[in-house]
Coordinates of C-alpha atoms in Angstrom, one line a residue:
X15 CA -6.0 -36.0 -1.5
X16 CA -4.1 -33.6 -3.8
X17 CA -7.3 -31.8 -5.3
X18 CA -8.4 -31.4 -1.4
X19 CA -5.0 -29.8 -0.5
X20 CA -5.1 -27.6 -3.5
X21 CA -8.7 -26.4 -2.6
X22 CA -7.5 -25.5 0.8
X23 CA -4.2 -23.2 -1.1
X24 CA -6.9 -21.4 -3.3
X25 CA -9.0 -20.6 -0.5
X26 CA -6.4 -19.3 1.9
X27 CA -5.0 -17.9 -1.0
X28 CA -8.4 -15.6 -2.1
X29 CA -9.0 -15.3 2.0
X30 CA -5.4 -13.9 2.1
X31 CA -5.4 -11.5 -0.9
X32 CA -8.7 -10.2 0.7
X33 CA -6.8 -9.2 3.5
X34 CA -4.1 -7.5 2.0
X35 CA -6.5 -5.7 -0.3
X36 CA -9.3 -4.5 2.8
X37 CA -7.5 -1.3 3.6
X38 CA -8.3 -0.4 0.2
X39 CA -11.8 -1.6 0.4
X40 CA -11.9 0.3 4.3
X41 CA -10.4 3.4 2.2
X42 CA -13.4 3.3 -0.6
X43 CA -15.8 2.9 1.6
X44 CA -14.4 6.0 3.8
X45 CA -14.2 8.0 0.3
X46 CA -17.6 6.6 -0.8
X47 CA -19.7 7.9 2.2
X48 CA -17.9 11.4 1.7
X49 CA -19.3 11.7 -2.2
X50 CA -15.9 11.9 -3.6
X51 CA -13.0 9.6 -5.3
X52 CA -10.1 9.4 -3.3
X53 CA -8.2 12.1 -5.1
X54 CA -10.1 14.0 -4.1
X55 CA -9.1 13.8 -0.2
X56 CA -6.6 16.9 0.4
X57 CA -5.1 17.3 3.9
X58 CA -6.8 20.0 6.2
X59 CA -5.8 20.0 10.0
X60 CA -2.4 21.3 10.1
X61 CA -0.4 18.3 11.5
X62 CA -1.7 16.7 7.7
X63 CA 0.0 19.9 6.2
X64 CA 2.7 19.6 7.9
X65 CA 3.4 15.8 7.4
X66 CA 2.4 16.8 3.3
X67 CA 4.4 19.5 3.1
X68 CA 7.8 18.4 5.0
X69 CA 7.7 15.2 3.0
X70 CA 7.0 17.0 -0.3
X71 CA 10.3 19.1 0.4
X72 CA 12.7 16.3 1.6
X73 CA 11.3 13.9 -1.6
X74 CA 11.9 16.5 -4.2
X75 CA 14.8 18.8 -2.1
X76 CA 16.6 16.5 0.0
X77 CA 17.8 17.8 3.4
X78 CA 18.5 21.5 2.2
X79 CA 15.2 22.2 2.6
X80 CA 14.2 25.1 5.2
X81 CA 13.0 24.8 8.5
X82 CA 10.2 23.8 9.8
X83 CA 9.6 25.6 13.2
X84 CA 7.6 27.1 15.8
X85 CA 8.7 30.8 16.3
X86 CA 11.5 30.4 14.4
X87 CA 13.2 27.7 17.3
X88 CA 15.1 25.4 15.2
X89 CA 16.3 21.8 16.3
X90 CA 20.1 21.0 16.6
X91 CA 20.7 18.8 13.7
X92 CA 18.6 19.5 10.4
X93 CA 15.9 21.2 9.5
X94 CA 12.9 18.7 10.5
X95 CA 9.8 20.3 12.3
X96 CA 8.3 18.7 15.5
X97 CA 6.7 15.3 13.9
X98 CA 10.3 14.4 13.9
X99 CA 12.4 12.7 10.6
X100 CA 11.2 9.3 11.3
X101 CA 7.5 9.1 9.9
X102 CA 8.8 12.1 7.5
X103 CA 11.6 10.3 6.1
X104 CA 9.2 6.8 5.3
X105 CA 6.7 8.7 3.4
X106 CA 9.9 10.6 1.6
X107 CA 10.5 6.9 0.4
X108 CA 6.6 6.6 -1.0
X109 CA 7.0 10.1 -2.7
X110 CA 10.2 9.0 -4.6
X111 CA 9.0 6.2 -6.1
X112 CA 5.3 7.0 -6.3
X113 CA 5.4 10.7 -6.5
X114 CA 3.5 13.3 -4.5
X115 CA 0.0 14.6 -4.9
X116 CA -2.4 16.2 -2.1
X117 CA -3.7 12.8 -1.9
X118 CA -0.6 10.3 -1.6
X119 CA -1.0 9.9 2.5
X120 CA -4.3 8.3 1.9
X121 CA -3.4 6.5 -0.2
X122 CA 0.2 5.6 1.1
X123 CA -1.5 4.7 4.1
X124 CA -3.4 1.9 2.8
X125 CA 0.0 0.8 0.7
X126 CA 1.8 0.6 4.2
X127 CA -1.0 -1.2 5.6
X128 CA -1.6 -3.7 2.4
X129 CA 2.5 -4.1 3.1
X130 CA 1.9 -5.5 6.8
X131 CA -0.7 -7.7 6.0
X132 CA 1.2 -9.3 3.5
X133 CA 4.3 -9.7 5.7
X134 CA 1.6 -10.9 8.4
X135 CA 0.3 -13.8 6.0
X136 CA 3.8 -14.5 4.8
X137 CA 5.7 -14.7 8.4
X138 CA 2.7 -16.6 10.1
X139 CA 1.0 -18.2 7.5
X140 CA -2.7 -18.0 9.2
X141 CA -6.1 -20.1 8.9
X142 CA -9.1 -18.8 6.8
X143 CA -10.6 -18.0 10.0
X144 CA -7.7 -16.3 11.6
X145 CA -7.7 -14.3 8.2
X146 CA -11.9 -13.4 8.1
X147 CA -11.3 -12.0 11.8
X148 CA -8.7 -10.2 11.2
X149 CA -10.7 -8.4 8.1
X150 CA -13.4 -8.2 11.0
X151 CA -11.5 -6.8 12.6
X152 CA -10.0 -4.0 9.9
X153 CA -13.3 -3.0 8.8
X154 CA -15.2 -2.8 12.0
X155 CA -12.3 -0.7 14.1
X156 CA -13.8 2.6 14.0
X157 CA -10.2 4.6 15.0
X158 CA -8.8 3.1 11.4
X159 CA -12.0 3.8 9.6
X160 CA -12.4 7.7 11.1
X161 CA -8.6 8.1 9.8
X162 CA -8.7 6.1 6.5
X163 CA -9.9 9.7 4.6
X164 CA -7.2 11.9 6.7
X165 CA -3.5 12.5 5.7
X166 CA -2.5 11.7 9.3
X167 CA 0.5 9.3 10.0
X168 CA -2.5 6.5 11.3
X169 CA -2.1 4.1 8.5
X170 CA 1.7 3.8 8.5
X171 CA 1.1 3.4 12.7
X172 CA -1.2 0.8 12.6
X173 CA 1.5 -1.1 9.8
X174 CA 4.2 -0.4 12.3
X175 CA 2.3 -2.2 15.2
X176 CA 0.7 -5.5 13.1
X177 CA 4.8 -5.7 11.9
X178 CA 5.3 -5.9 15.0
X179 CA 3.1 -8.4 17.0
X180 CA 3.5 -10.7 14.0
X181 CA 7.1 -10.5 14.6
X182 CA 6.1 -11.2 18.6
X183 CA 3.7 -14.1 18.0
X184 CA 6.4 -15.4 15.4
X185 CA 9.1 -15.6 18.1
X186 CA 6.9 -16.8 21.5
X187 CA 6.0 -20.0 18.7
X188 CA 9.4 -20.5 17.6
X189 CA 11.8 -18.8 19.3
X190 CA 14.6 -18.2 16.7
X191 CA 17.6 -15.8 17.3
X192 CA 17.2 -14.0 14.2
X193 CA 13.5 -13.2 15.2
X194 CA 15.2 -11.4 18.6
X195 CA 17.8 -9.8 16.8
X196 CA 14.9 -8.3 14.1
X197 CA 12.5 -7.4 16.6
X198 CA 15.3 -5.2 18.8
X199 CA 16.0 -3.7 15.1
X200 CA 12.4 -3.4 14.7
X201 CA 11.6 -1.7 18.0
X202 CA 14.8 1.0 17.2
X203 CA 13.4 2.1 14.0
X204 CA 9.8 2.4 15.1
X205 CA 10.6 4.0 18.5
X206 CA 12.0 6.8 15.7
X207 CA 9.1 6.9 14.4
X208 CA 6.6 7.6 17.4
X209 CA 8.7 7.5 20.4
X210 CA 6.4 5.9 23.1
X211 CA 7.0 2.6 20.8
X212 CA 9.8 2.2 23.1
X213 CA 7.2 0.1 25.2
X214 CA 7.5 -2.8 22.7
X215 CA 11.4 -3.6 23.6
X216 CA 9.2 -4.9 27.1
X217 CA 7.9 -8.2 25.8
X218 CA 11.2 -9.0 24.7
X219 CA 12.8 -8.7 27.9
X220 CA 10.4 -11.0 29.4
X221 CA 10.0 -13.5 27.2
X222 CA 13.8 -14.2 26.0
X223 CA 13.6 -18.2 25.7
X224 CA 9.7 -18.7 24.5
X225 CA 8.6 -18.8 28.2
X226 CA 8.4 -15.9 30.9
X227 CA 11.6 -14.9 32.5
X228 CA 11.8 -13.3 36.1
X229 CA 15.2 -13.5 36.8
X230 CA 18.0 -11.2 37.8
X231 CA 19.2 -11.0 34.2
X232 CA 15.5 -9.4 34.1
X233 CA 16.9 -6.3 35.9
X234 CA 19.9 -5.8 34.1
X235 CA 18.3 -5.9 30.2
X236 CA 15.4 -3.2 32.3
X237 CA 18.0 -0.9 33.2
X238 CA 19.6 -1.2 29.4
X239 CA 16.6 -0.5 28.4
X240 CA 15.8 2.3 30.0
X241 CA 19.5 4.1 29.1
X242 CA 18.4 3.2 25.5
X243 CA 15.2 4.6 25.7
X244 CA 16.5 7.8 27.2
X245 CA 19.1 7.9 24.5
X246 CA 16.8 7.4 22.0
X247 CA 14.5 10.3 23.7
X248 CA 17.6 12.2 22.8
X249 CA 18.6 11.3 19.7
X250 CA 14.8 11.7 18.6
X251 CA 14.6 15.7 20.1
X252 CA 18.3 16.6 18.3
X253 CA 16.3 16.4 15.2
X254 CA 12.7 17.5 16.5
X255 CA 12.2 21.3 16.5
X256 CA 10.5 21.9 19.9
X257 CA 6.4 22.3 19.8
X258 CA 5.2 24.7 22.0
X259 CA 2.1 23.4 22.5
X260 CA 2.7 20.5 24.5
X261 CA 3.1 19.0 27.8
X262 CA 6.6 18.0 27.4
X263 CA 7.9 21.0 26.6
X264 CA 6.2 23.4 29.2
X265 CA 7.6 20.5 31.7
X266 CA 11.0 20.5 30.6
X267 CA 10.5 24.9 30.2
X268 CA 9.4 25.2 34.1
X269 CA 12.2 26.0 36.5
X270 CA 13.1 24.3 39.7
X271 CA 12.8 20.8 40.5
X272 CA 9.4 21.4 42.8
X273 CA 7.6 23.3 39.6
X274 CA 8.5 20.3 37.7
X275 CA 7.1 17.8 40.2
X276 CA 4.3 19.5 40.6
X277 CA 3.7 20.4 37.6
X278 CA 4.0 16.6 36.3
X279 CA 1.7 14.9 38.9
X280 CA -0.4 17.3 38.6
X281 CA -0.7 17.1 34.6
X282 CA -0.7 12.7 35.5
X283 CA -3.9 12.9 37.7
X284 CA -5.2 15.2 35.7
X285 CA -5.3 13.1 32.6
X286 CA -6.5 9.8 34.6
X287 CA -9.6 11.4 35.4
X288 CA -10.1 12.5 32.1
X289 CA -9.4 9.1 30.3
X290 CA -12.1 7.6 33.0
X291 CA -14.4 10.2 32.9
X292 CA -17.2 9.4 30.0
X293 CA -18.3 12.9 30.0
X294 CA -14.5 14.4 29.2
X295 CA -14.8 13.8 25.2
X296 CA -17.5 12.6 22.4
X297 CA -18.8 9.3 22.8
X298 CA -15.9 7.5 20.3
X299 CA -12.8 9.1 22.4
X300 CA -14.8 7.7 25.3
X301 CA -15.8 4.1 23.6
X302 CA -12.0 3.7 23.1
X303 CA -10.4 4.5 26.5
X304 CA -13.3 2.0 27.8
X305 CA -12.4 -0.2 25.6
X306 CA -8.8 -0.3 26.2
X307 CA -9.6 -0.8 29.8
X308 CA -11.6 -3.8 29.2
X309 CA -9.0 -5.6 27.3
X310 CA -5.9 -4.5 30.0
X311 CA -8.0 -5.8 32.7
X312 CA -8.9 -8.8 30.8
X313 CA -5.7 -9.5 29.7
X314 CA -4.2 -9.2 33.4
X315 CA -7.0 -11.5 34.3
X316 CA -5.9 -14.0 31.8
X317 CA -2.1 -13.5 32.4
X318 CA -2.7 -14.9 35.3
X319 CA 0.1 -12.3 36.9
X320 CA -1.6 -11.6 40.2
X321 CA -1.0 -15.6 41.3
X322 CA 3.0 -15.3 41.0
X323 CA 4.0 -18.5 39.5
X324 CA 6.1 -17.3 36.3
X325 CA 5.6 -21.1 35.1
X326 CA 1.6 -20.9 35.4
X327 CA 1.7 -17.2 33.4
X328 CA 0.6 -17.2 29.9
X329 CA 2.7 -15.4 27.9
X330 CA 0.3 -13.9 25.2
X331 CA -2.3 -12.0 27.7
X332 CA 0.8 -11.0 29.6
X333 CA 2.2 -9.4 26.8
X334 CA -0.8 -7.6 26.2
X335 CA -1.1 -6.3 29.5
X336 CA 2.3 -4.6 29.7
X337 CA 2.2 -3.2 26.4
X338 CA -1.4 -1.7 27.3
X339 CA -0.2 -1.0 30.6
X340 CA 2.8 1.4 30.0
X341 CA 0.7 2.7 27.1
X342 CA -1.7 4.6 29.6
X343 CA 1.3 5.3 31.8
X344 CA 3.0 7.2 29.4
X345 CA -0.1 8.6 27.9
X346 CA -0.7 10.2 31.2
X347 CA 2.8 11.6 31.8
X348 CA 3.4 12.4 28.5
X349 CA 0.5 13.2 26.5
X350 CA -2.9 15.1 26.5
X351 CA -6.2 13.5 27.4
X352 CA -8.5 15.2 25.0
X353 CA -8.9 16.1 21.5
X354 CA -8.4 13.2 20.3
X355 CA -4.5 13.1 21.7
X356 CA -4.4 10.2 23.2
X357 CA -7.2 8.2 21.1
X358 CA -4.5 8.3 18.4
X359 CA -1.4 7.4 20.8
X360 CA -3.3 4.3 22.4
X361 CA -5.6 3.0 19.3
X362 CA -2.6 1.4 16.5
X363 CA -1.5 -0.4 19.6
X364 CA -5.0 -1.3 21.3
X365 CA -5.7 -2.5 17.6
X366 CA -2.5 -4.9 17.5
X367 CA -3.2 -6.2 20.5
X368 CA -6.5 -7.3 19.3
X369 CA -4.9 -8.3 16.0
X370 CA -2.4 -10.6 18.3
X371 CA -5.0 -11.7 20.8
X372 CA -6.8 -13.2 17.6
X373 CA -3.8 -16.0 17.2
X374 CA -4.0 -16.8 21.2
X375 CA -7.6 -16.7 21.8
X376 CA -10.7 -18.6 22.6
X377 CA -14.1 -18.4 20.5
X378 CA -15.8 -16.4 22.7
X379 CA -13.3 -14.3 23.2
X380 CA -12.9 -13.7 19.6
X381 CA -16.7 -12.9 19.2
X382 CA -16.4 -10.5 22.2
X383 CA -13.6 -8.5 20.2
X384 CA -15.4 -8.5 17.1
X385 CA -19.1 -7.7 18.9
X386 CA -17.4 -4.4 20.7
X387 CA -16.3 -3.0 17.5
X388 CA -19.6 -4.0 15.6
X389 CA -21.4 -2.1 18.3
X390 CA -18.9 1.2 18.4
X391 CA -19.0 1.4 14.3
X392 CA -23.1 1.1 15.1
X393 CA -23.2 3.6 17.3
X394 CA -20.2 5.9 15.5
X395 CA -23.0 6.0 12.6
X396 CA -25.5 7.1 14.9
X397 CA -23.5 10.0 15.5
X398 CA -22.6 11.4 11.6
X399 CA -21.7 14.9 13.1
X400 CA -18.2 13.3 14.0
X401 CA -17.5 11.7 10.7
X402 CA -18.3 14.9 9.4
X403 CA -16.2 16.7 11.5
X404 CA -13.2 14.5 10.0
X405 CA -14.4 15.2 6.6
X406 CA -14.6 19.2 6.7
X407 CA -13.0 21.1 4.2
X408 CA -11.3 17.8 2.5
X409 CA -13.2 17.8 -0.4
X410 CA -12.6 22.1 -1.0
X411 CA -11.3 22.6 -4.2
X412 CA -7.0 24.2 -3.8
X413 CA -6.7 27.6 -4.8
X414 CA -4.2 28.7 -6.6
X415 CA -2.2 31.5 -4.6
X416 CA 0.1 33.2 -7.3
X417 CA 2.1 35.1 -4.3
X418 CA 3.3 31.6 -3.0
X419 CA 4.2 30.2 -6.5
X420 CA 7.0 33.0 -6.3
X421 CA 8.9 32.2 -4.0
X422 CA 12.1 30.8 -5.4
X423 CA 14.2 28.1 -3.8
X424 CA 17.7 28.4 -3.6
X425 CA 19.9 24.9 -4.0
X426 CA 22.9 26.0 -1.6
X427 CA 21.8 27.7 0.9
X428 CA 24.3 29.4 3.5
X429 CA 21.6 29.1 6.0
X430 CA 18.2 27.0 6.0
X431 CA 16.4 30.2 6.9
X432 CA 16.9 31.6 2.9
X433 CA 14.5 28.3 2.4
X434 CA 11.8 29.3 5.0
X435 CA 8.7 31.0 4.6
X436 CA 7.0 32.8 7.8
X437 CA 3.6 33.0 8.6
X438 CA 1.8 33.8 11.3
X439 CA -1.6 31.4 10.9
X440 CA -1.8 29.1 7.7
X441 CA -4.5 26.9 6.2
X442 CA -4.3 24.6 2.8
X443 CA -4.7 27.2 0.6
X444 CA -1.5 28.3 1.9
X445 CA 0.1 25.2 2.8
X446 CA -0.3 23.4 -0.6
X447 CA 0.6 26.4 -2.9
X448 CA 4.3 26.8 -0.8
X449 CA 7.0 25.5 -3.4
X450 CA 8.6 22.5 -2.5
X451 CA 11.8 22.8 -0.1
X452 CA 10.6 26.1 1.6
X453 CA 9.8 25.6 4.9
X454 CA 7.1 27.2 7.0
X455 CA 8.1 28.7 10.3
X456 CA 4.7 30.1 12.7
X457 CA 5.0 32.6 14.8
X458 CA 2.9 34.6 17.7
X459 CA 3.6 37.8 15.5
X460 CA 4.7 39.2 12.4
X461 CA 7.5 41.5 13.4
X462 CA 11.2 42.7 12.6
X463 CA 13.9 40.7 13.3
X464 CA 13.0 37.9 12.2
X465 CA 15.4 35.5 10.6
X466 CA 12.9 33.6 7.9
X467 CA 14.0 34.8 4.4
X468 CA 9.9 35.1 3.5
X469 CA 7.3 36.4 5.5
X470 CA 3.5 36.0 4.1
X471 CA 0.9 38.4 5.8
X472 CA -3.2 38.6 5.5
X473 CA -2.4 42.0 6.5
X474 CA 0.4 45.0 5.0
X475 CA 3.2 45.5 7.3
X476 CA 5.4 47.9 8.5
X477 CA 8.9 46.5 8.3
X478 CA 12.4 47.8 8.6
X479 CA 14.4 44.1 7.9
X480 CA 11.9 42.8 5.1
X481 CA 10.7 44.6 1.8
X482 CA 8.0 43.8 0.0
X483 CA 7.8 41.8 -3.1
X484 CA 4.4 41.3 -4.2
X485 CA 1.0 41.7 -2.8
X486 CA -2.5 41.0 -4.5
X487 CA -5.9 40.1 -2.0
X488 CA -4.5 37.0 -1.6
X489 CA -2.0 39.0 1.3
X490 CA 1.2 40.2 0.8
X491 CA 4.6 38.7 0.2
X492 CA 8.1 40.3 1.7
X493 CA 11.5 38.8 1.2
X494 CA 14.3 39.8 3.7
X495 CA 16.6 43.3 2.8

C-alpha cells in the first residue's frame, strides 16, 4: 500500500514539474523554429521597446527617470508612459534581481508563467490527467505560442489570469474567507496591471457563500463595484501618459455629450461586426474571436442561466460566461477590433477559462477544448507567413549608435524633461542604444519649443531653443540651450 502511494507522489510529482517547466519547453520550441537561441530574441514592435526600455530605466534609475510620452503630454503623477506603472513596475522587480538584457521579457515571461503553474499545483493540488491537459493545453494555444518569442506583456497576462481562476476554483470548492479577502486583493493589483481585469471582481460578487447569490445584497456589492472600478480607472490614468492613438482618448477628446454618444455607439457597432466578420483579420485573429464565441455560448448553455432557478445554475460555466461576456463588452467599447488589439485583450482570459473549465468539465468536453486548439496550431502552420511576421527583425543584430551612448543622465533632476530624449520616429537601433533613465518622448514634428532636454533627428535641423552636440550618419544629436 505504501509503495503504491509513493508511485502515485512520483508520478504527480514528474507530471507536475513538467508543467511548471512547459513554458520553457513552449519558449524553445518558439526560438527553435526561428534558427536562433533565445538570446537572441531582441524586442522589435515598439510597445516591446517601450515595455524594455521603461523597465530598464525604473530597474537601474528608480522613478527619476524621464518621461515617457506622446508629444511631450505628460501624466499627473510620475513619469510612466501609456502601458501604465503596473506591468512596468513587475518586470522592474525581474530586472533587479535577474538583471536586464534585450532578451529578459522572453524569458521573464516564461519565469512568470513557470510561477503560476507552480502556485496552481500547490493551491489545487491536481490529478495527472488534470495536469497532461493543462500542458495540452499550454502547448497547443496558438495566442501563447505566437507571443512566446515577443517582448510583449503576454506571458506575465496569461500568469495573472491562471493566478487567478486557481484562486476562483480554490474558493467555489472550499469557500474560505481568506480566499475572498486574497482574491479582492488579487483583482486590485491585476486591474493595475491591465485595467479591463476589473471584470474578475464579478464572480465574486455572485458567488459569495460557494453557491450563486441573486439577492439584494447583489445590487449593493454591483454598485461598489463599479465606484471602485471607476476609481481605479482613475487612479490607473493619474499615472498613464495619454496615447493618442486610441479609442479612449479621441472619446474622452470629442466635445459635447451627442459627439461622444455618437461617437461611442458608433465605434461599439463598429467593432461587433468586425469581431464576427471572418473576413476582417488573418485567419488566427478570426479562429480566436470564433472560438471565444463558442465557449461563451457554451458556457451560457451549461450555466443553465436562461431557466432562472439560481439553485439549478452551475456555478463554474456561469463564471465563465460573465467573465467572457463583459470581456467582449468592454472590448467593443473600449478597444480596437483589428490588428491584433483585441486578440491580445480577450486570449489570457479565453485561455484561463479553458484552464478552469478543465477542473469542472466532462470528457468530451475536455477533448473538444483540446481538439480546437490542435486544429488552430494545424492550421496556424499552414499559414508560416504569420509566424514570420512575429519573427521579423528579432533576430537583427543591435547596432551600436555612438550619438545615443552620449547622452548623460542627470541623478537630480529639477524637471523629468532634463532625462528625456525626443524623437520623432524610433526603431531598436535607437531604442536599445538610449542610456538607461532617459526617457523617449515622440512627436508629430521636430520643432522649437520643445521641452525634452534631447532631441535625436535622421535629418539636420534648424533650431533656435536646441544646439547641436554631435552628429555622425547615424543622425544628429542636440541638447537644449
Amino acid at each position: 500500500m505504501l509503495k503504491t502511494q509513493q508511485s502515485i507522489f512520483n508520478v504527480n510529482l514528474l507530471f507536475g514539474f513538467v508543467l511548471i517547466v512547459s513554458p520553457w519547453l513552449v519558449l524553445l520550441l518558439g526560438s527553435f523554429f526561428t534558427g536562433h537561441s533565445i538570446t537572441n530574441l531582441v524586442p522589435v514592435w515598439s510597445d516591446e521597446l517601450e515595455y524594455w526600455h521603461e523597465v530598464l530605466s525604473l530597474s537601474q534609475k528608480g522613478l527619476n527617470h524621464g518621461y515617457y510620452t506622446y508629444n511631450e503630454v505628460i501624466p499627473a503623477f510620475s513619469t510612466f508612459g501609456p502601458h501604465g506603472f503596473g506591468v512596468v513596475s513587475v518586470y522592474a522587480l525581474f530586472a533587479k534581481v535577474f538583471g536586464w538584457k534585450v532578451y529578459s521579457i522572453v524569458v521573464a515571461n516564461a519565469f512568470f508563467m513557470s510561477l503560476a503553474f507552480l502556485f496552481l499545483i500547490l493551491i489545487l493540488k491536481p490529478t495527472v490527467k488534470q495536469i497532461t491537459f493543462i500542458i495540452l493545453l499550454t502547448i497547443t494555444f496558438v495566442p501563447f505560442l505566437l507571443f512566446s518569442t515577443t517582448s510583449m506583456s503576454e506571458g506575465l497576462n496569461y500568469a495573472l489570469i491562471a493566478i487567478y481562476f486557481a484562486l476562483i476554483y480554490r474558493f467555489i470548492q472550499r469557500g474560505e474567507k481568506k480566499l475572498l479577502l486574497a482574491l479582492i486583493a488579487v483583482c486590485t493589483v491585476f486591474s493595475l496591471i491591465r485595467i479591463i481585469y476589473i471584470i474578475l471582481f464579478l464572480p465574486i460578487l455572485f458567488i459569495r457563500n460557494r453557491e450563486f447569490m441573486f439577492d439584494r445584497k447583489l445590487l449593493l456589492f454591483i454598485s461598489i463595484w463599479l465606484i471602485f472600478s471607476v476609481v481605479l480607472f482613475v487612479i490607473n490614468g493619474l499615472f498613464v501618459s495619454p496615447f493618442p492613438d486610441s479609442f479612449l482618448h479621441e472619446l474622452f477628446t470629442t466635445n459635447g455629450i451627442i459627439g461622444k454618444t455618437e461617437l461611442f455607439f458608433s465605434h461599439f457597432f463598429q467593432n461587433i461586426i468586425k469581431f464576427i466578420n471572418p473576413l476582417s483579420d488573418n485567419i488566427l485573429q478570426t479562429a480566436g474571436r470564433y472560438i471565444l464565441l463558442i465557449v461563451l455560448f457554451y458556457s451560457l448553455i451549461k450555466s443553465g442561466t436562461f431557466q432562472f432557478k439560481p439553485k439549478k445554475i452551475r456555478i463554474d460555466f456561469f463564471v465563465v460566461n460573465l467573465i467572457l461576456f463583459f470581456v467582449l463588452i468592454i472590448t467593443f467599447a473600449a478597444y480596437d477590433v483589428f490588428d491584433w488589439r483585441d486578440y491580445r485583450v480577450f486570449a489570457p482570459v479565453l485561455y484561463g477559462c479553458m484552464l478552469f473549465l478543465i477542473f469542472n468539465s466532462n470528457k468530451f468536453e475536455l477533448y473538444s477544448l483540446l481538439v480546437i486548439n490542435v486544429l488552430v496550431l494545424v492550421v496556424s502552420l499552414l499559414k508560416p507567413q504569420i509566424w514570420e511576421s512575429f519573427n521579423e527583425g528579432r533576430l537583427s543584430p543591435i547596432t551600436e549608435n555612438v550619438l545615443l551612448r552620449k547622452i548623460e543622465f542627470i541623478d537630480n533632476p529639477t524637471n523629468n524633461f532634463d532625462n528625456t530624449l525626443v524623437v520623432q520616429s524610433f526603431n531598436q537601433n535607437m531604442v536599445l542604444n538610449v542610456p538607461a533613465g532617459i526617457g523617449i518622448s515622440v512627436v508629430d514634428s521636430l520643432s522649437d519649443g520643445l521641452k525634452s532636454k534631447y532631441i535625436f533627428s535622421a535629418k539636420e535641423l534648424n533650431l533656435k531653443t536646441h544646439k547641436l552636440l554631435y552628429s555622425d550618419k547615424s543622425g544628429y544629436l542636440y541638447k537644449i540651450n
